[in-house]
Coordinates of C-alpha atoms in Angstrom, one line a residue:
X1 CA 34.4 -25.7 14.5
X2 CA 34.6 -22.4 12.2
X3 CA 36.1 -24.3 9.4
X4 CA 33.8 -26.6 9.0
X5 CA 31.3 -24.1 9.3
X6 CA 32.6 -21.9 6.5
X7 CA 33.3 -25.4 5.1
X8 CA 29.2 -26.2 5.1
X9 CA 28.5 -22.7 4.2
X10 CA 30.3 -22.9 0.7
X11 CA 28.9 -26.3 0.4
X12 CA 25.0 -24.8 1.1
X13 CA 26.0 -21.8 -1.4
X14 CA 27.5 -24.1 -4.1
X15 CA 24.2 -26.2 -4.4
X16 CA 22.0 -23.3 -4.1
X17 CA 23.8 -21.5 -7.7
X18 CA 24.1 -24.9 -9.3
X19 CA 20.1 -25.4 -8.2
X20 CA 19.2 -22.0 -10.0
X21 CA 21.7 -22.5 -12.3
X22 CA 19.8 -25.8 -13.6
X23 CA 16.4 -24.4 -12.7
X24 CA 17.1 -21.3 -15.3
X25 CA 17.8 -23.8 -17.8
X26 CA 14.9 -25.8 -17.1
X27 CA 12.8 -23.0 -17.3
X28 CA 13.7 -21.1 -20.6
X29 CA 13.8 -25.0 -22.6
X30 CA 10.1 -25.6 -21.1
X31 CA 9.1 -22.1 -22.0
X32 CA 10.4 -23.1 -25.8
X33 CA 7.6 -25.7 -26.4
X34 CA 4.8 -24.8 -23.8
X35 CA 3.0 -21.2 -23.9
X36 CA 3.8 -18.4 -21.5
X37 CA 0.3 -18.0 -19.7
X38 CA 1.4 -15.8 -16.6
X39 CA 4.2 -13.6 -15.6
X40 CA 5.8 -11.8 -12.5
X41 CA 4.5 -8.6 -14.1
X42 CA 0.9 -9.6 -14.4
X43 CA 1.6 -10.7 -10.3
X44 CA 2.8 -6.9 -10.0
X45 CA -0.1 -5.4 -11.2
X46 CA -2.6 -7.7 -9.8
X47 CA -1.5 -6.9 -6.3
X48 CA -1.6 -3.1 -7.2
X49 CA -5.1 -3.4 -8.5
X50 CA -5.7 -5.2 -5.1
X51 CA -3.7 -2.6 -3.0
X52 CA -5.9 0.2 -5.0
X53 CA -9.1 -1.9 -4.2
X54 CA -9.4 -2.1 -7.3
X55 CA -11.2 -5.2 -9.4
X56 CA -8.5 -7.2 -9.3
X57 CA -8.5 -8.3 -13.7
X58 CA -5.4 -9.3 -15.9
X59 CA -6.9 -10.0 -19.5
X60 CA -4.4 -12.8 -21.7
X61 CA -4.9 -15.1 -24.1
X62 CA -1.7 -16.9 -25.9
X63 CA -2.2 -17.3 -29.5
X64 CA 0.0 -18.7 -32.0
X65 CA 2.6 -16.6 -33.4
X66 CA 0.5 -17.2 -36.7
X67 CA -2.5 -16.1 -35.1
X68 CA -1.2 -12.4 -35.0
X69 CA -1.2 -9.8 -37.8
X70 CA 2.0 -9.6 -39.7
X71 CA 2.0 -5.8 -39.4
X72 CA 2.1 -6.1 -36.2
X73 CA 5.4 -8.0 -36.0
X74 CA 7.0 -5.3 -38.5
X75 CA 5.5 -1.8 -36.0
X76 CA 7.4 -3.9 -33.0
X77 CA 11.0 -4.3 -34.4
X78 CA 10.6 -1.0 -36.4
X79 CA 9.3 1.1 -32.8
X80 CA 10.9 -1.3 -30.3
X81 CA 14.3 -3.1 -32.0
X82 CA 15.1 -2.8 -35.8
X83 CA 18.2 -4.7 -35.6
X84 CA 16.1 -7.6 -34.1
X85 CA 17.0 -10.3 -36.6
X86 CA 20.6 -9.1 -36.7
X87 CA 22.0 -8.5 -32.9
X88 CA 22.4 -11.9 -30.5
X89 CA 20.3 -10.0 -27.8
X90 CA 21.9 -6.9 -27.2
X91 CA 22.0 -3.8 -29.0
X92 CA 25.2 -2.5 -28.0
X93 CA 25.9 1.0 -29.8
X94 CA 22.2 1.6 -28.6
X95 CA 23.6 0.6 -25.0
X96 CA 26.8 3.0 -25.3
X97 CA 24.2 5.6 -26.3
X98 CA 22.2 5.5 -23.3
X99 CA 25.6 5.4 -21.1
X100 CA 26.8 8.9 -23.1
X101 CA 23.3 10.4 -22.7
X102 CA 23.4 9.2 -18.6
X103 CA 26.8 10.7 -18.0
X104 CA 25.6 14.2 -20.3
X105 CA 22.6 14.5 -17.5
X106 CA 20.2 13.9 -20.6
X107 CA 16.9 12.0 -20.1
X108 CA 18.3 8.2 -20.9
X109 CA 16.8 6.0 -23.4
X110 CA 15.6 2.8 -23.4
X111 CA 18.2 0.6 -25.0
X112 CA 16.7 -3.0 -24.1
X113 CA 16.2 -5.3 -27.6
X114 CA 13.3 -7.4 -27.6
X115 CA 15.1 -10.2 -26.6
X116 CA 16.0 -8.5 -23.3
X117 CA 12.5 -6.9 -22.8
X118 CA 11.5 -10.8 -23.2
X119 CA 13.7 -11.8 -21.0
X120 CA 12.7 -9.3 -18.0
X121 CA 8.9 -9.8 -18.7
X122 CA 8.7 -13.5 -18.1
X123 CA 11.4 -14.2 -15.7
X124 CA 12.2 -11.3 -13.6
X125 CA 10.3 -9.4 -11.2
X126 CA 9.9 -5.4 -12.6
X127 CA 12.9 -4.1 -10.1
X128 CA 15.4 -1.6 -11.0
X129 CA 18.9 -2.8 -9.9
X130 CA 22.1 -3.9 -11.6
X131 CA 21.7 -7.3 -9.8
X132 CA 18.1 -7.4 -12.1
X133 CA 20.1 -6.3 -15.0
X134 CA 23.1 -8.9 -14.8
X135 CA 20.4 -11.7 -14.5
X136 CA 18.3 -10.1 -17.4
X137 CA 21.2 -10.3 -19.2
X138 CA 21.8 -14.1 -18.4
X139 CA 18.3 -14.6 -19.1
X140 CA 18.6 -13.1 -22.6
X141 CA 21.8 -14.7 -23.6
X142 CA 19.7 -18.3 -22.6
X143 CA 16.7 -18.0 -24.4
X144 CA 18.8 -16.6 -27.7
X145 CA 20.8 -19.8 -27.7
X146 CA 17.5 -21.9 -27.0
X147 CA 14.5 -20.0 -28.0
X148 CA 16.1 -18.4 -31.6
X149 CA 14.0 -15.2 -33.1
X150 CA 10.9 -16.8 -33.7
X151 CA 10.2 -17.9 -30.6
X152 CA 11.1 -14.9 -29.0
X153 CA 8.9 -13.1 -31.1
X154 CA 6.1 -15.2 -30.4
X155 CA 6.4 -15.1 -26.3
X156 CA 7.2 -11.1 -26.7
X157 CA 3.8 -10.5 -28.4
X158 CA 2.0 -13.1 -26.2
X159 CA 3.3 -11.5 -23.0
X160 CA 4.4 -7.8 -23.1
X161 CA 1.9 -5.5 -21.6
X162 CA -0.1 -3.1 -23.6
X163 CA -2.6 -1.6 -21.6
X164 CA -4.4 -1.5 -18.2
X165 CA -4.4 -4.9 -17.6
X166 CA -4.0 -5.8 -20.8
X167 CA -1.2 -8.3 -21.7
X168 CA -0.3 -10.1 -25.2
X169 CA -1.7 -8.6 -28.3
X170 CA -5.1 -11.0 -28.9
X171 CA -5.8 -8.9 -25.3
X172 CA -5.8 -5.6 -26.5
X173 CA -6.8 -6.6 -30.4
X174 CA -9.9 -7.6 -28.3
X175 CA -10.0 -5.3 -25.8
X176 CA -9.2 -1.8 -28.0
X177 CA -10.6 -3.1 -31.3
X178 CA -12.9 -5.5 -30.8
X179 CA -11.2 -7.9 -33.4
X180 CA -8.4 -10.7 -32.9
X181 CA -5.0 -10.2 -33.3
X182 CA -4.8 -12.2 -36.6
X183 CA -7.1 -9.6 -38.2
X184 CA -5.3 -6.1 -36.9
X185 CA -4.7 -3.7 -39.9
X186 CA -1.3 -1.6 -40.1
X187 CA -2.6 1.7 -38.8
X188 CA -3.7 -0.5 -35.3
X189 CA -0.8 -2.1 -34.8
X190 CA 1.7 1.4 -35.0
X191 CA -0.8 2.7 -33.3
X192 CA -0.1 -0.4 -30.5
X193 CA 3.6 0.0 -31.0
X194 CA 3.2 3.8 -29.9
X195 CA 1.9 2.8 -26.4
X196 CA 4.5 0.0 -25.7
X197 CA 7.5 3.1 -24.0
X198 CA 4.7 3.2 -21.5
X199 CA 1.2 1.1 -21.7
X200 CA -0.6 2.2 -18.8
X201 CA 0.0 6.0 -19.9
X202 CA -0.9 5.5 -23.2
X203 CA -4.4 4.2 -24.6
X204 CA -4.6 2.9 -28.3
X205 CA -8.2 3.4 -28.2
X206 CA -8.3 6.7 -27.1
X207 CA -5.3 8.0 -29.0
X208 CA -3.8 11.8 -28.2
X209 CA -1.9 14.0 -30.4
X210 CA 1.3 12.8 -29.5
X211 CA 0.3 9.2 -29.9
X212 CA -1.4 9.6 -33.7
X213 CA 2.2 11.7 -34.6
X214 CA 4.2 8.4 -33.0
X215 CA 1.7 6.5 -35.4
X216 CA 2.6 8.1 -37.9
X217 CA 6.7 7.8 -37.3
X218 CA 6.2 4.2 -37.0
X219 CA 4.7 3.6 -39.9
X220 CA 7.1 5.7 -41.9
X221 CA 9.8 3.2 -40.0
X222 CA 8.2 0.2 -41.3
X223 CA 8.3 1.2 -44.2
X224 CA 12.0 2.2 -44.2
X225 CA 12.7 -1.2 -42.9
X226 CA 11.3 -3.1 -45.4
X227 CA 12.9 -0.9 -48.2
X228 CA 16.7 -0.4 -46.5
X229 CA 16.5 -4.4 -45.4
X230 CA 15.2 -5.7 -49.0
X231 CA 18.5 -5.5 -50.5
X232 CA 20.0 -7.6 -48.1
X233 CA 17.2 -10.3 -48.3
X234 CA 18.4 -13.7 -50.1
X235 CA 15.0 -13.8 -52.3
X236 CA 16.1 -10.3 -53.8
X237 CA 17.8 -9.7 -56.3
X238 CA 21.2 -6.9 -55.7
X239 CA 21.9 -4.0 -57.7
X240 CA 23.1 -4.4 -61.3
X241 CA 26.8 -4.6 -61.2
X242 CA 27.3 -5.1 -57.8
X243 CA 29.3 -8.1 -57.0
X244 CA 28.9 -8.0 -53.6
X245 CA 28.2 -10.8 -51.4
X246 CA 24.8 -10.6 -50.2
X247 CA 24.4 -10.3 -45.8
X248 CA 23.6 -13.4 -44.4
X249 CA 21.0 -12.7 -41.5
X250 CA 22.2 -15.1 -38.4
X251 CA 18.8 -15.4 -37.4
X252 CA 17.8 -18.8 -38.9
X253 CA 13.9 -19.8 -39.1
X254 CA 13.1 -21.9 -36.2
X255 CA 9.3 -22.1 -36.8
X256 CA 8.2 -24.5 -38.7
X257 CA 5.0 -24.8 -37.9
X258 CA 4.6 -21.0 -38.2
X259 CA 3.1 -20.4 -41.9
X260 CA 5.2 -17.4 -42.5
X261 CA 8.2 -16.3 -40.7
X262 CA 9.6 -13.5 -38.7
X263 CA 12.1 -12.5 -41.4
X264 CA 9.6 -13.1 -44.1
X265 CA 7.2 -10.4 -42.7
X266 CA 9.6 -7.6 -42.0
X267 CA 11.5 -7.6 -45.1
X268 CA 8.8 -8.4 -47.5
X269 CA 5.1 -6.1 -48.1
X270 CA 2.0 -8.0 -48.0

């Protein structure tokens, strides 16, 4: 009688992780072609607006990945993940960092790539546990394989949050600005990269101090980007005299229907 119990136990378990298994696969290849129009963390804050009594309003709207302002793009890997186009979804010098810094008693930084941040926003529920960070992790390594950069890019941007309530970047283009994403200038999106450590803290439309000097840090990284990067870029020509093989980016262009492309805008000026 226990034997078959156990027996019928494994059994249960077994179909349960091959049921998820399959689901999480499901999920992440659907999510490839059809738009990400709510997440767990819009869920989260809707229930805390609610708890709060509150008005209980999430503002999204998913737009194209063409539909949002270049400079935009290049403020979110130069704040959030300059080694975007290079790394397969982890950032692992940044992640040894962190780990140093934890066991020093400093204040630990964020090490999570886009990718990851990605990951956690539309899958996972906001919880702090390694359990969370393991699945994260799986979740990151899936939609890498199956998503590729420019996709990522595009549900990032639809779906990070980025103010009160505010979620995706046509929200608080609209919201902040009183424009669409497709028509923010440079100084508005560093300005919206400088919120993203912590968007209900910080307000892009009522900047402080501290968030015009981030501003200006990020814009100095852009630029840095473009200018370190452009050597490596296959429409660039090398020094003179160097017979070096030029870098090969791994991340290939996945878009097509995209009229410019992830690598295109953070390696070239407009």
């Amino acid at each position: 009688m226990g034997v078959r119990l156990i027996r019928r136990c494994l059994v249960w378990v077994r179909n349960l992780l091959l049921f998820l298994f399959l689901s999480s696969i499901l999920a992440v290849v659907v999510y490839k072609f059809v738009p990400v129009y709510y997440t767990p963390l819009m869920l989260v804050r809707q229930v805390e607006q609610w708890q709060a009594d509150k008005p209980v309003k999430i503002r999204h709207q998913w737009v194209p990945l063409e539909k949002i302002a270049q400079p935009l793009v290049q403020a979110v890997v130069a704040s959030e993940d300059n080694l975007f186009l290079e790394h397969s979804g982890f950032d692992f010098k940044q992640i040894e960092k962190a780990r140093a810094e934890a066991k020093a008693g400093k204040r630990v930084r964020g090490a999570s790539t886009i990718s990851q941040q990605t990951a956690k926003n539309v899958f996972l529920f906001p919880v702090k546990s390694y359990l969370r960070k393991g699945i994260e992790a799986y979740f990151t390594l899936l939609i890498e394989w199956i998503w590729g950069k420019e996709r990522i890019m595009e549900v990032y941007l639809n779906s990070i949050e980025m103010g009160r309530g505010l979620f995706g970047a046509e929200a608080v283009a609209e919201a902040h600005f009183k424009k669409p994403a497709y028509k923010l200038t440079r100084n508005e999106a560093a300005l919206i990269a400088a919120t993203l450590p912590n968007p209900r803290r910080f307000n892009s439309a009522k900047p402080s101090a501290y968030m015009l000097k981030r501003q200006r840090q990020i814009l100095s990284l852009m630029d840095k980007l473009i200018q370190i990067k452009m050597g490596y870029d296959p429409g660039v020509n090398s020094k003179k005299g160097s017979g070096k093989k030029r870098k090969k980016w791994r991340a290939d262009v996945l878009g097509q229907s995209c009229t410019w492309t992830v690598r295109e805008v953070i390696y070239n000026k407009e």
